[in-house]
Amino acid sequence: MILSSAMAFRFRQFKVYKDAKLFRKSVHDLLRKFPSSEKYKLTDQIERACNSILLNIAEGCSRRSDMDFARFLETSSGSVNEVVAGFDAALDDGIINEEDFDVIEKKAKNIVNQLGGFARSLRRKPKDNVVSCKL
C-alpha cells in the first residue's frame, strides 16, 4: 500500500515531534559554546542523542503496531535522558552554567512527559487499532 506524503510523514504533526525539534535547536545552540576539545567527546555524544529523539519518533511512527511505536517513543525518552546526563557532565566540568542547564532541563522534562503520555495512550488502545500513525 502506497501512502500519501501527508500520511507517510504524519509524525511531523505530533506536538512532541515539533517540541523535540525546538529542543534540538536549543541544544545545538548551547553546544556551540563548548570548547573545541569536546568536539569528538561530549559534544558529539549529546548531538547524537538529541538527533535520536527525533529519529525514533519518526521511525516508530512507521511501525505496524501501536506497541512497536510506543517502544520507539520509550527509546526517544531514553535519548532525552542521555542529553540531560551529557549536560550534567558539562555543568560539572564548568562548560555550561546553571542557568543554561536549567533551560535545557525544563525543556527535556516537557518532552519526556509528552513521550511518556503518548506511549501510554498507544498502549491503552484496543488491539484492533493496529496502526496509529497511518489513517
Short mmCIF file of C-alpha atoms in Angstrom, two decimals:
data_model
loop_
_atom_site.label_atom_id
_atom_site.label_comp_id
_atom_site.label_asym_id
_atom_site.label_seq_id
_atom_site.Cartn_x
_atom_site.Cartn_y
_atom_site.Cartn_z
CA MET A 1 0.00 0.00 0.00
CA ILE A 2 1.42 3.37 -1.04
CA LEU A 3 0.71 6.21 1.35
CA SER A 4 0.23 9.86 0.51
CA SER A 5 3.07 12.08 1.68
CA ALA A 6 0.83 13.54 4.40
CA MET A 7 0.19 10.06 5.76
CA ALA A 8 3.78 8.91 5.24
CA PHE A 9 5.17 11.77 7.33
CA ARG A 10 2.41 12.11 9.88
CA PHE A 11 4.95 12.26 12.72
CA ARG A 12 5.51 15.89 11.72
CA GLN A 13 2.03 16.70 13.06
CA PHE A 14 2.75 15.46 16.59
CA LYS A 15 3.33 18.17 19.19
CA VAL A 16 6.11 16.12 20.78
CA TYR A 17 7.95 15.97 17.45
CA LYS A 18 7.63 19.73 16.98
CA ASP A 19 8.82 20.36 20.54
CA ALA A 20 11.70 17.91 20.07
CA LYS A 21 12.80 19.87 17.00
CA LEU A 22 12.83 23.09 19.06
CA PHE A 23 14.71 21.26 21.83
CA ARG A 24 17.27 20.06 19.29
CA LYS A 25 17.79 23.66 18.15
CA SER A 26 18.30 24.83 21.76
CA VAL A 27 20.76 22.01 22.38
CA HIS A 28 22.64 22.76 19.18
CA ASP A 29 22.90 26.46 20.07
CA LEU A 30 24.26 25.62 23.53
CA LEU A 31 26.74 23.09 22.13
CA ARG A 32 28.30 25.90 20.07
CA LYS A 33 29.61 27.27 23.39
CA PHE A 34 31.51 24.04 24.11
CA PRO A 35 35.29 24.12 23.69
CA SER A 36 36.71 22.54 20.56
CA SER A 37 38.45 19.95 22.76
CA GLU A 38 34.99 18.46 23.43
CA LYS A 39 34.01 18.22 19.75
CA TYR A 40 34.56 14.47 19.43
CA LYS A 41 33.68 13.72 23.03
CA LEU A 42 30.73 15.19 24.91
CA THR A 43 29.53 17.46 22.09
CA ASP A 44 29.28 14.59 19.63
CA GLN A 45 27.57 12.30 22.13
CA ILE A 46 24.95 14.92 23.05
CA GLU A 47 24.28 15.73 19.38
CA ARG A 48 23.76 12.07 18.51
CA ALA A 49 21.45 11.55 21.48
CA CYS A 50 19.47 14.65 20.55
CA ASN A 51 19.09 13.52 16.94
CA SER A 52 17.97 10.13 18.21
CA ILE A 53 14.96 11.74 19.89
CA LEU A 54 13.55 12.96 16.58
CA LEU A 55 14.61 9.96 14.55
CA ASN A 56 13.00 7.44 16.89
CA ILE A 57 9.70 9.32 16.88
CA ALA A 58 9.75 9.28 13.08
CA GLU A 59 10.84 5.66 12.76
CA GLY A 60 8.37 4.47 15.39
CA CYS A 61 5.55 6.15 13.52
CA SER A 62 6.18 3.84 10.57
CA ARG A 63 5.79 0.67 12.63
CA ARG A 64 2.84 -1.62 12.11
CA SER A 65 1.60 -1.64 15.68
CA ASP A 66 0.98 0.83 18.45
CA MET A 67 3.07 -1.31 20.80
CA ASP A 68 6.07 -1.02 18.47
CA PHE A 69 5.53 2.72 18.16
CA ALA A 70 5.38 3.00 21.97
CA ARG A 71 8.74 1.21 22.24
CA PHE A 72 10.32 3.74 19.89
CA LEU A 73 8.86 6.57 21.98
CA GLU A 74 10.50 4.99 25.04
CA THR A 75 13.80 4.90 23.17
CA SER A 76 13.33 8.61 22.41
CA SER A 77 12.74 9.21 26.10
CA GLY A 78 15.99 7.41 26.89
CA SER A 79 17.76 9.69 24.45
CA VAL A 80 16.33 12.75 26.22
CA ASN A 81 17.77 11.38 29.46
CA GLU A 82 21.12 10.90 27.73
CA VAL A 83 21.11 14.54 26.61
CA VAL A 84 20.40 15.70 30.17
CA ALA A 85 23.17 13.46 31.53
CA GLY A 86 25.57 14.97 28.99
CA PHE A 87 24.68 18.44 30.17
CA ASP A 88 25.07 17.28 33.79
CA ALA A 89 28.65 16.39 32.91
CA ALA A 90 29.13 19.71 31.11
CA LEU A 91 27.83 21.57 34.17
CA ASP A 92 30.16 19.61 36.45
CA ASP A 93 33.08 20.37 34.13
CA GLY A 94 32.29 24.10 34.10
CA ILE A 95 31.47 24.12 30.38
CA ILE A 96 27.96 25.49 30.92
CA ASN A 97 26.41 27.46 33.74
CA GLU A 98 23.44 26.60 35.94
CA GLU A 99 21.09 28.91 34.02
CA ASP A 100 21.83 27.20 30.69
CA PHE A 101 21.41 23.81 32.31
CA ASP A 102 18.06 24.76 33.85
CA VAL A 103 16.69 25.86 30.46
CA ILE A 104 17.68 22.55 28.85
CA GLU A 105 16.39 20.50 31.77
CA LYS A 106 13.00 22.24 31.73
CA LYS A 107 12.56 21.58 28.01
CA ALA A 108 13.75 17.99 28.45
CA LYS A 109 11.19 17.34 31.21
CA ASN A 110 8.42 18.61 28.94
CA ILE A 111 9.46 16.26 26.13
CA VAL A 112 9.86 13.25 28.44
CA ASN A 113 6.38 13.89 29.84
CA GLN A 114 4.90 14.11 26.34
CA LEU A 115 6.67 10.96 25.18
CA GLY A 116 5.51 9.05 28.26
CA GLY A 117 1.92 10.18 27.84
CA PHE A 118 1.94 9.36 24.14
CA ALA A 119 3.38 5.88 24.77
CA ARG A 120 0.80 5.19 27.50
CA SER A 121 -2.04 6.27 25.21
CA LEU A 122 -0.79 3.93 22.48
CA ARG A 123 -0.64 1.02 24.91
CA ARG A 124 -4.22 1.63 26.05
CA LYS A 125 -5.66 1.48 22.53
CA PRO A 126 -7.66 -1.61 21.64
CA LYS A 127 -5.71 -4.33 19.84
CA ASP A 128 -7.79 -3.95 16.66
CA ASN A 129 -6.49 -0.41 16.23
CA VAL A 130 -3.21 -1.61 14.85
CA VAL A 131 -1.61 1.39 13.23
CA SER A 132 -1.71 4.76 14.94
CA CYS A 133 0.45 6.71 12.55
CA LYS A 134 -1.45 5.85 9.41
CA LEU A 135 -5.07 6.54 8.68
#
